[in-house]
Amino acid sequence: MKLSLGALQYYWPRQTIFDFYQAIAASPVDIIYLGETVCSRRHELRLSDWIDIADLMRDSGKEAVLSTQVLLESGIEVSAMHKVTGNPDYLIEANDMGAVQRLSAAQRPFVGGLHLNIYNQPALTWLASLGATRWVAPLEMKHQDLSALIQDGPKDLQTEVFAYGRMPLAFSARCFTARQRNLPKDDCQFACMDHPDGLMLKTRESEDFLVLNGIQTQSARVHNLIDELPRMQSMGVAVARISPQAQHTHEILALFDAVRRGTLAPHDARTQLQPLVPDQSCNGYWHGQPGLDLVETQTLATA
Amino acid sequence: MHAPTLTPTPEAAAPANAPLPFELVCPAGSLPALKAAVDNGASCVYLGLRDATNARNFAGLNFDEAAIASGIAYAHARGCKVFMALNTYPQAANPAPWRAAVDKAVDLGVDAVILADPGLMQYAAQHHPRLRLHLSVQGSATSADAINFYREQFGIVRAVLPRVLAMEQVRRVIDRTPVEIEVFGFGSLCVMVEGRCALSSYVTGESPNTHGVCSPPKSVRWQETPKGLESRLNGVLIDRYAPGENAGYPTLCKGRFDVAEDKNYYAIEEPTSLNTLELLPELMKIGVRAVKIEGRQRSPAYAAQVTKVWREAIDNCLADPLRYSPKTAWMASLDEVAEGQQHTLGAYHRPWK
């Protein structure tokens, strides 16, 4: 099973982003998704910068993939998506059906992103027929359903699972980070930059609940399937995705790598991972429960 | 095989220079609501089956087969169309109910089905080639690229836009697609892109995409406490009301929360309704073909009141768009049934953001 690093969800300073990926080049991760997927006002890096990073990743022996923005509203955003999908050098992760249209029309293979809402066999078969070589299962999907889809699905289609990170639960036209500062979205003063892991929203009982990340709303709890990696391997999941966070991404990748290689027991990995997780862990979706639940599971023997 | 259901659309028979029809699409959560909408001037009503195949899967709502048959007869006799919403995503373990629902819609003679799932669209297009397909708002299609793609793949003839585009962005989409565009005109405001929001299942295990519900009633608990009346979703505190304060349904994005130094505020969205009555001339001018009223979970009285106002407004605007402006009485009537008794232009209006 391969490990991937999902596209950066946050707005970090330019040099921080370059330094981050420089370090990632030396990590055990196999696939790196690159590009701005959340908000077009975030432009510390242009597409050409992301392609430079992709080149660096390729030179380091990794597979680089360019990701498109999830929510397209303006003409400028649609044009930006056209530029990404028009890049001939890298595989593209399509994060909306407009991007799928461009890639299938160009007869290019692509990755069907997390937000395409592929929940069943006919939809999955259809996506593969358009040229998808890999797809990312919806967050909400329980492992039993996923297992059935993998078993009966298109044989050449790889399945990727969002295995670690704060979950991107929703997207809006409204920027909640700007709203919290009483700023209009069009003059947000790049408030996201002050929140390298997003801005915490708590209930009135001071319980961490959601994370505001510009137009995206994330879970406060961190989806964490490290002890499910053996099960994923036996199910035929091809790729486990780790979502970048401001601190400890490198160590987190190393722990996932050790588990997939069988050199660290899943249970021990979970214990070692815990101090690196910025909030409580959760895994409810994987077990058919509310996403914020933490289900204690008996881990399978390493496959 | 099922009998074809389509009657020629009115525009097919109209002269080439006639203005395109502008439809008022109204919610029918029950047979009485359907009749109320039809009687008050709906061009079309939309309804759903009593199960997870549609995005308003609440107890006591929606239709069984007999009610649909009688609703269709009632509507068609009065020149009103009936759409069936099958706009949740068929779940992996058992997509059969959704396919059966498409077959049922055809048998019953609905005028269109409103779908979100590409697998289901493919089924409908292959098995019922004359059935009119509308892309649901749950399909999250915000660009002409995406909408044209569904047309090319499955022959959709109409798309409902998510409530996230500004007026100029709606115009841009219309200019680039032959697919009819339907927009939301009134009702509860989904502040997230429809079809891309899992907040509900994060808390309760059920969401619009998977179960056709948001913040489902079975997960709601109300509790009187010394600090005030509390509403909880699966244990998570969504809101707490001061004595005498009106308590609203705990839709989780409309709760009050703490963010940094800001305490107890509507960090995501206030309880408010979308109301685009004042945008009608502009919507017609840019080529919007239908306006949708939200609210299948609301009462027949709601369906009657909102449909009546919108019918009058649309007729006024069609007769004289240049002199049109929303009447105070219309706005007051709509505010009466609006969430929190207040309204917004939502994303159509740039400063909303």
XYZ file of C-alpha atoms in Angstrom:
656
model
C 0.000 0.000 0.000
C 1.214 3.476 -0.892
C 1.069 6.579 1.260
C 0.016 9.921 -0.087
C 0.136 13.450 1.222
C -3.077 15.283 0.403
C -3.104 18.835 -0.904
C -2.260 21.492 1.677
C -5.576 22.776 3.076
C -4.211 25.836 4.880
C -2.667 29.168 3.930
C 0.937 29.263 4.970
C 3.623 31.801 4.074
C 5.468 31.138 0.832
C 8.766 30.188 2.401
C 7.045 27.918 4.923
C 5.414 26.019 2.071
C 8.690 25.591 0.185
C 10.481 24.473 3.346
C 7.665 22.041 4.120
C 7.876 20.327 0.739
C 11.655 20.359 0.776
C 11.428 18.214 3.905
C 8.683 16.048 2.403
C 10.962 15.213 -0.515
C 13.033 13.183 1.949
C 10.046 11.485 3.587
C 8.739 7.953 2.908
C 5.543 9.239 1.245
C 4.937 7.951 -2.309
C 2.390 10.370 -3.774
C 2.067 14.125 -3.218
C -1.011 16.123 -4.174
C -0.153 19.754 -4.870
C -1.934 23.023 -5.481
C -4.502 25.361 -3.959
C -7.768 23.497 -3.534
C -9.638 25.722 -1.063
C -9.581 29.434 -1.956
C -8.421 31.365 -5.030
C -7.530 34.364 -2.900
C -4.661 32.354 -1.485
C -1.827 33.059 -3.850
C 1.453 32.887 -2.032
C 2.266 30.272 -4.667
C 1.271 30.447 -8.316
C 0.660 27.401 -10.459
C 4.224 27.679 -11.769
C 5.520 27.463 -8.182
C 3.437 24.371 -7.544
C 4.844 22.850 -10.731
C 8.370 23.612 -9.480
C 7.516 21.669 -6.331
C 6.050 18.871 -8.451
C 9.340 18.727 -10.375
C 11.224 18.494 -7.104
C 8.972 15.646 -5.972
C 9.416 13.780 -9.242
C 13.182 14.198 -9.025
C 12.967 12.711 -5.535
C 11.285 9.613 -6.923
C 7.745 10.482 -5.892
C 4.557 10.735 -7.873
C 3.349 14.331 -8.019
C -0.314 15.065 -8.718
C -1.842 18.510 -9.324
C -5.174 19.066 -7.571
C -7.967 21.376 -8.710
C -10.015 23.734 -6.520
C -13.092 22.097 -4.968
C -15.612 24.931 -5.239
C -15.555 26.983 -8.448
C -17.540 30.213 -8.466
C -15.955 32.957 -10.576
C -14.781 32.876 -14.172
C -11.244 33.344 -12.874
C -11.556 30.192 -10.789
C -12.883 28.218 -13.745
C -9.953 29.489 -15.869
C -7.520 28.477 -13.140
C -9.029 24.976 -13.183
C -8.569 24.895 -16.981
C -4.889 25.756 -16.533
C -4.362 22.970 -14.008
C -6.234 20.357 -16.034
C -4.351 21.506 -19.150
C -0.971 20.660 -17.645
C 0.430 17.816 -19.744
C 3.210 16.750 -17.400
C 1.400 15.591 -14.289
C -1.545 13.467 -13.290
C -4.468 15.653 -12.148
C -6.786 15.161 -9.187
C -10.235 16.372 -10.291
C -12.111 17.847 -7.362
C -15.284 18.800 -9.199
C -17.210 17.518 -12.214
C -16.071 20.462 -14.331
C -12.509 19.205 -13.968
C -13.618 15.644 -14.758
C -15.226 17.011 -17.934
C -11.993 18.701 -19.059
C -9.860 15.633 -18.380
C -12.194 13.089 -19.929
C -12.648 15.293 -23.013
C -8.863 15.407 -23.352
C -8.722 11.630 -22.803
C -6.355 12.111 -19.906
C -6.160 9.684 -16.991
C -7.017 11.365 -13.683
C -7.671 10.886 -9.982
C -11.288 11.324 -8.872
C -11.052 13.502 -5.778
C -12.618 13.229 -2.351
C -15.476 15.609 -3.127
C -16.937 14.003 -6.257
C -19.569 12.119 -4.249
C -18.998 8.646 -5.610
C -21.007 6.459 -3.257
C -21.897 3.371 -5.301
C -20.801 0.850 -7.894
C -22.535 2.337 -10.972
C -21.106 5.780 -10.242
C -17.661 4.307 -9.672
C -17.775 2.298 -12.895
C -18.877 5.413 -14.736
C -15.973 7.419 -13.280
C -13.501 4.743 -14.360
C -14.983 4.721 -17.860
C -14.142 8.426 -18.126
C -10.480 7.790 -17.417
C -10.121 7.722 -13.640
C -7.189 5.537 -12.648
C -7.636 6.225 -8.948
C -10.449 7.564 -6.786
C -10.690 8.840 -3.254
C -13.606 7.435 -1.261
C -16.036 9.884 0.423
C -15.283 10.610 4.086
C -18.719 9.316 5.063
C -18.189 5.829 3.648
C -17.952 2.931 6.100
C -15.364 0.249 5.509
C -17.905 -2.479 4.720
C -19.320 -0.426 1.836
C -15.876 0.455 0.603
C -14.802 -3.150 0.733
C -17.771 -4.168 -1.420
C -16.994 -1.427 -3.938
C -13.362 -2.494 -4.193
C -14.308 -6.138 -4.606
C -16.887 -5.620 -7.327
C -15.487 -2.425 -8.841
C -13.402 -1.822 -11.947
C -10.283 -3.964 -11.695
C -7.729 -1.374 -12.772
C -9.078 1.384 -10.570
C -7.050 2.161 -7.444
C -8.804 3.195 -4.257
C -7.463 5.859 -1.927
C -8.708 6.515 1.604
C -8.435 9.709 3.637
C -6.655 8.132 6.589
C -5.362 10.958 8.716
C -6.150 14.619 9.326
C -8.853 17.124 10.111
C -11.688 16.305 7.746
C -12.816 18.824 5.133
C -16.523 18.544 5.960
C -18.050 21.453 4.057
C -17.444 24.284 1.605
C -19.310 27.579 1.359
C -19.462 30.775 -0.673
C -18.897 32.533 2.614
C -15.473 32.910 4.210
C -15.941 32.173 7.897
C -12.441 33.276 8.845
C -13.042 36.720 7.326
C -16.508 36.829 8.874
C -15.077 36.207 12.321
C -12.989 39.354 11.846
C -15.949 41.205 10.437
C -14.204 41.534 7.078
C -15.849 41.020 3.676
C -14.616 37.976 1.766
C -13.270 40.171 -1.041
C -11.155 42.087 1.448
C -10.272 39.272 3.823
C -6.765 40.645 4.497
C -5.634 37.047 4.178
C -6.768 36.295 7.707
C -6.225 32.552 7.115
C -2.489 33.160 7.291
C -2.830 33.710 11.049
C -4.218 30.209 11.523
C -1.774 27.589 10.222
C -4.062 24.765 11.407
C -7.333 26.689 10.990
C -9.418 28.648 13.483
C -11.118 26.684 16.277
C -14.873 26.910 16.747
C -16.003 25.691 20.161
C -19.391 24.941 21.588
C -20.560 27.063 24.511
C -19.298 24.286 26.751
C -15.781 24.987 25.447
C -15.692 21.731 23.523
C -13.612 21.843 20.319
C -16.176 21.273 17.565
C -15.244 22.561 14.119
C -12.324 24.328 12.496
C -12.902 27.335 10.261
C -10.502 27.395 7.339
C -11.646 30.188 5.036
C -14.560 28.915 2.963
C -13.913 25.375 4.207
C -15.207 23.924 7.475
C -13.210 21.084 8.981
C -13.736 18.705 11.837
C -11.990 19.737 15.032
C -11.261 16.086 15.779
C -8.625 14.403 13.705
C -9.658 11.440 11.581
C -7.100 8.811 12.395
C -7.064 5.364 10.807
C -3.489 4.379 11.587
C -4.569 1.176 13.328
C -6.793 0.300 10.366
C -3.936 0.158 7.867
C -3.700 -3.651 8.005
C -7.416 -3.912 7.343
C -7.062 -1.467 4.454
C -4.262 -3.538 3.024
C -6.333 -6.693 3.199
C -9.323 -4.898 1.649
C -7.224 -3.828 -1.326
C -6.985 -0.115 -0.598
C -4.101 1.079 -2.762
C -3.320 4.386 -1.084
C -3.743 5.874 2.400
C -3.884 9.659 2.462
C -2.400 11.844 5.167
C -3.495 15.471 5.278
C -0.755 18.001 6.045
C -0.788 19.840 9.364
C 1.490 22.651 10.552
C 3.518 20.521 12.959
C 4.750 16.916 12.971
C 3.643 15.909 9.467
C 7.008 14.308 8.898
C 6.804 12.169 12.054
C 3.225 11.198 11.269
C 4.260 9.992 7.810
C 7.069 7.992 9.379
C 4.635 6.219 11.744
C 2.232 5.365 8.941
C 5.178 4.102 6.922
C 6.328 1.862 9.773
C 2.853 0.350 10.136
C 2.399 -0.364 6.438
C 5.795 -2.033 6.371
C 4.874 -4.130 9.385
C 7.773 -2.853 11.462
C 5.503 -1.217 14.051
C 2.343 -2.696 15.547
C -0.777 -0.599 14.783
C -1.640 -0.278 18.445
C 1.837 0.988 19.307
C 1.694 3.365 16.378
C -1.545 4.847 17.674
C 0.058 5.420 21.072
C 3.095 7.071 19.511
C 0.929 9.131 17.192
C -1.275 10.543 19.936
C 1.049 13.355 21.100
C 1.425 14.501 17.481
C -2.320 14.865 16.883
C -3.524 18.465 17.448
C -6.863 17.386 18.969
C -8.812 14.256 19.906
C -8.751 11.454 17.365
C -11.889 10.121 15.715
C -12.712 7.329 13.248
C -16.513 7.076 13.393
C -17.199 7.280 9.676
C -15.028 4.255 8.961
C -17.188 2.227 11.364
C -20.555 3.527 10.158
C -20.927 5.878 13.148
C -21.080 9.666 13.465
C -17.768 11.000 12.132
C -16.708 12.471 15.476
C -16.932 9.149 17.309
C -13.890 7.198 18.337
C -14.503 3.487 17.972
C -12.027 1.242 19.703
C -11.272 -1.611 17.378
C -9.521 -4.894 17.494
C -6.794 -4.477 14.965
C -6.135 -7.198 12.442
C -2.769 -8.829 12.246
C -0.486 -7.056 9.808
C -1.242 -8.267 6.314
C -40.681 -1.178 -20.601
C -42.484 1.752 -19.162
C -44.625 4.080 -21.168
C -42.991 7.370 -22.080
C -44.199 10.158 -19.829
C -43.204 13.253 -21.623
C -45.671 15.640 -23.059
C -44.239 18.284 -25.393
C -42.974 21.226 -23.387
C -44.895 24.481 -23.893
C -41.949 26.194 -25.534
C -41.765 23.547 -28.248
C -45.038 24.798 -29.668
C -44.379 28.498 -29.108
C -43.234 30.848 -31.869
C -39.508 31.432 -32.048
C -39.635 34.988 -30.725
C -41.908 34.247 -27.755
C -40.305 34.852 -24.361
C -39.146 31.694 -22.647
C -41.393 30.521 -19.822
C -40.380 31.347 -16.278
C -41.504 28.643 -13.876
C -42.364 28.818 -10.220
C -41.309 25.512 -8.641
C -42.940 24.910 -5.260
C -42.398 22.425 -2.439
C -44.893 19.673 -1.674
C -44.088 17.790 1.508
C -47.566 16.263 1.602
C -50.697 16.010 -0.503
C -52.371 18.988 1.243
C -49.226 21.074 0.646
C -49.228 20.013 -3.008
C -52.828 21.126 -3.414
C -52.092 24.407 -1.640
C -49.194 25.117 -4.010
C -51.193 24.153 -7.101
C -54.203 26.232 -6.034
C -52.039 29.275 -5.439
C -50.283 29.322 -8.773
C -47.281 26.975 -8.807
C -46.051 26.126 -12.322
C -44.535 22.936 -10.946
C -44.443 21.150 -7.624
C -41.679 18.870 -6.436
C -42.125 15.961 -4.083
C -40.329 12.920 -2.787
C -40.990 9.376 -1.664
C -41.262 8.515 2.012
C -37.696 7.153 2.326
C -34.006 7.984 2.017
C -34.196 8.469 -1.757
C -34.784 12.187 -1.313
C -33.179 14.996 0.636
C -36.101 15.803 2.919
C -36.473 12.440 4.599
C -38.337 13.469 7.739
C -40.954 11.467 9.632
C -44.511 12.314 8.621
C -43.402 13.939 5.374
C -43.503 12.914 1.746
C -45.547 10.591 -0.396
C -46.517 7.000 -0.880
C -47.521 5.790 -4.321
C -51.236 6.442 -3.896
C -50.625 9.999 -2.718
C -48.323 10.665 -5.671
C -50.884 9.335 -8.126
C -53.570 11.508 -6.661
C -51.197 14.515 -6.457
C -50.241 14.131 -10.101
C -53.884 13.885 -11.138
C -54.686 17.013 -9.132
C -51.754 18.990 -10.501
C -52.051 17.902 -14.117
C -55.770 18.690 -14.181
C -54.805 22.254 -13.293
C -51.898 22.610 -15.718
C -49.210 22.179 -13.080
C -46.207 19.884 -13.536
C -44.904 17.422 -10.945
C -41.213 16.697 -10.370
C -39.931 13.895 -8.193
C -36.763 14.520 -6.180
C -34.505 11.448 -5.945
C -31.606 13.567 -4.885
C -29.675 11.572 -2.336
C -26.787 9.299 -3.267
C -27.663 5.602 -3.545
C -25.601 3.818 -0.921
C -23.140 1.144 -1.944
C -24.813 -1.757 -0.200
C -28.189 -1.340 -1.845
C -28.781 1.072 -4.707
C -31.946 -0.830 -5.685
C -34.496 1.484 -3.969
C -33.268 4.443 -5.992
C -33.587 2.586 -9.287
C -37.014 1.344 -8.299
C -37.974 4.919 -7.476
C -36.981 6.088 -10.965
C -39.119 3.309 -12.486
C -41.975 4.276 -10.189
C -41.699 7.943 -11.193
C -42.045 6.923 -14.828
C -45.003 4.615 -14.136
C -46.770 7.329 -12.195
C -46.216 9.885 -14.930
C -44.113 12.565 -13.273
C -42.891 15.325 -15.569
C -39.256 15.153 -14.449
C -36.977 13.549 -11.892
C -34.432 15.568 -9.944
C -31.233 13.521 -9.535
C -27.777 14.014 -8.064
C -26.014 10.671 -8.510
C -24.314 9.982 -11.849
C -24.915 6.242 -11.532
C -28.621 6.816 -11.137
C -28.665 9.312 -13.999
C -27.039 6.743 -16.210
C -29.692 4.211 -15.245
C -32.491 6.692 -15.918
C -31.033 7.763 -19.262
C -30.590 4.170 -20.420
C -33.903 2.761 -19.227
C -36.173 5.744 -19.680
C -34.710 7.799 -22.506
C -37.716 10.105 -22.702
C -37.784 10.914 -18.999
C -36.796 14.510 -18.307
C -33.735 14.654 -16.033
C -32.965 17.621 -13.817
C -29.630 17.886 -12.041
C -30.300 18.388 -8.347
C -28.663 21.110 -6.335
C -27.083 18.194 -4.448
C -24.973 17.572 -7.558
C -22.872 20.623 -6.551
C -22.490 21.831 -10.148
C -21.455 25.483 -10.092
C -19.862 25.891 -13.522
C -21.002 25.507 -17.104
C -18.274 22.871 -17.564
C -19.884 20.663 -14.936
C -23.454 21.271 -16.100
C -22.651 20.678 -19.768
C -20.891 17.496 -18.752
C -24.060 16.087 -17.156
C -25.933 17.058 -20.330
C -23.408 15.351 -22.573
C -23.297 12.238 -20.385
C -26.962 11.833 -19.417
C -28.971 14.401 -21.337
C -30.048 16.523 -18.403
C -32.255 19.435 -19.501
C -32.217 21.480 -16.318
C -29.779 22.148 -13.493
C -30.506 23.626 -10.078
C -27.657 25.874 -8.972
C -26.237 25.632 -5.451
C -26.908 28.750 -3.378
C -23.324 29.962 -3.584
C -23.101 32.012 -6.777
C -23.308 35.798 -7.089
C -25.672 37.168 -9.746
C -22.834 37.796 -12.201
C -21.653 34.205 -11.728
C -25.152 32.874 -12.414
C -25.246 34.935 -15.612
C -21.894 33.558 -16.665
C -23.136 29.980 -16.271
C -26.341 30.693 -18.232
C -24.351 32.276 -21.078
C -22.317 29.109 -21.428
C -24.889 26.354 -21.319
C -28.022 25.312 -23.208
C -29.252 23.585 -20.034
C -32.158 25.375 -18.327
C -31.058 26.972 -15.070
C -33.206 26.903 -11.943
C -32.218 28.928 -8.895
C -33.444 29.100 -5.330
C -35.761 32.041 -4.684
C -37.018 31.617 -1.164
C -36.685 29.473 1.922
C -34.213 28.189 4.455
C -30.693 29.053 3.517
C -28.112 26.311 3.143
C -24.945 28.235 3.702
C -22.729 25.367 2.519
C -22.526 24.101 -1.044
C -25.269 21.528 -1.289
C -23.917 18.036 -1.818
C -20.590 18.993 -0.259
C -21.566 19.242 3.374
C -20.997 16.407 5.831
C -21.439 18.462 9.017
C -24.633 16.596 9.839
C -23.148 13.134 9.536
C -20.068 14.241 11.443
C -22.315 14.808 14.438
C -25.227 12.407 13.916
C -24.115 9.777 11.397
C -26.728 10.939 8.860
C -26.398 13.642 6.221
C -28.250 14.918 3.143
C -26.042 12.876 0.802
C -26.409 9.591 2.646
C -29.805 9.696 4.379
C -31.577 12.734 2.990
C -31.521 14.569 6.303
C -29.612 17.387 7.943
C -29.528 17.532 11.736
C -32.139 14.743 11.957
C -34.914 15.112 14.567
C -34.097 11.769 16.194
C -30.715 13.196 17.248
C -32.215 16.367 18.731
C -32.627 16.783 22.493
C -34.175 19.788 24.240
C -33.328 20.332 27.879
C -34.386 23.012 30.353
C -31.348 23.863 32.518
C -30.479 26.577 35.057
C -28.506 28.263 32.248
C -31.494 28.257 29.915
C -33.150 26.013 27.353
C -30.531 23.946 25.550
C -30.710 22.225 22.187
C -28.348 19.379 21.492
C -27.557 17.204 18.500
C -26.298 13.799 19.560
C -25.068 15.417 22.763
C -23.280 18.377 21.132
C -24.555 21.722 22.429
C -25.900 23.648 19.418
C -27.629 26.518 21.180
C -28.804 27.783 24.549
C -31.649 30.250 24.843
C -32.200 33.001 27.374
C -35.618 33.138 29.076
C -38.212 34.464 26.648
C -35.922 34.054 23.620
C -37.425 32.280 20.599
C -35.860 28.865 20.183
C -35.228 27.645 16.630
C -34.634 24.156 15.254
C -31.033 23.155 16.002
C -29.700 22.957 12.454
C -26.079 22.688 13.386
C -24.683 25.424 11.126
C -27.187 27.868 12.643
C -26.166 27.369 16.250
C -24.261 29.792 18.466
C -20.638 29.073 19.205
C -17.406 30.581 20.505
C -14.573 31.493 18.156
C -11.453 33.069 19.655
C -12.569 36.075 21.716
C -16.045 36.097 20.151
C -18.438 34.286 22.441
C -21.884 32.952 21.771
C -22.448 34.104 18.213
C -23.701 32.722 14.945
C -20.243 31.894 13.607
C -21.550 30.176 10.467
C -25.016 31.565 9.758
C -27.931 33.215 11.548
C -31.349 31.618 11.368
C -32.574 33.495 8.290
C -34.279 32.753 4.982
C -33.189 33.463 1.457
C -35.546 35.867 -0.300
C -34.741 37.026 -3.824
C -38.031 38.733 -4.631
C -36.233 41.990 -5.415
C -33.945 40.224 -7.905
C -36.776 38.889 -10.078
C -36.330 41.285 -13.039
C -32.608 40.560 -13.081
C -33.135 36.798 -12.847
C -35.547 36.900 -15.781
C -33.269 39.169 -17.780
C -30.211 36.943 -17.512
C -32.228 33.927 -18.597
C -32.999 31.999 -15.423
C -35.784 29.591 -16.393
C -37.231 28.647 -13.045
C -37.186 29.770 -9.459
C -37.435 27.238 -6.695
C -39.104 27.673 -3.321
C -37.534 25.653 -0.516
C -39.628 24.035 2.195
C -40.955 20.502 1.783
C -40.670 20.190 5.547
C -43.086 23.119 6.020
C -46.875 23.192 6.371
C -49.550 23.463 3.659
C -50.191 27.004 4.945
C -46.566 27.859 4.175
C -46.851 26.394 0.682
C -50.011 28.421 0.071
C -48.695 31.694 1.424
C -45.306 31.624 -0.287
C -46.664 30.374 -3.607
C -49.350 33.083 -3.643
C -46.842 35.901 -3.100
C -44.385 34.578 -5.637
C -47.069 33.981 -8.270
C -48.271 37.536 -7.912
C -44.717 38.896 -8.021
C -43.776 36.867 -11.103
C -46.936 37.910 -12.946
C -46.284 41.532 -12.022
C -42.703 41.315 -13.176
C -43.546 39.549 -16.446
C -46.164 42.216 -17.207
C -43.901 45.172 -16.550
C -40.342 44.346 -15.518
C -39.117 47.932 -15.663
C -41.626 49.179 -13.107
C -41.482 46.098 -10.921
C -40.526 46.324 -7.287
C -41.504 43.974 -4.469
C -44.565 45.196 -2.571
C -44.195 45.780 1.147
C -47.090 43.415 1.784
C -45.327 40.610 -0.127
C -42.154 41.032 1.888
C -44.077 41.140 5.141
C -45.984 38.025 4.203
C -42.769 36.152 3.389
C -40.989 37.384 6.539
C -43.830 35.895 8.585
C -42.806 32.424 7.464
C -39.052 33.083 7.222
C -36.615 31.509 9.649
C -36.030 33.986 12.468
C -38.533 36.240 10.650
C -35.695 37.739 8.667
C -34.359 37.422 5.128
C -31.201 37.826 3.099
C -30.135 37.898 -0.549
C -27.510 35.336 0.338
C -24.664 34.813 -2.072
C -26.399 36.660 -4.920
C -25.442 39.805 -3.097
C -21.688 40.246 -2.844
C -21.449 42.002 0.569
C -23.195 38.971 2.182
C -19.841 37.290 2.252
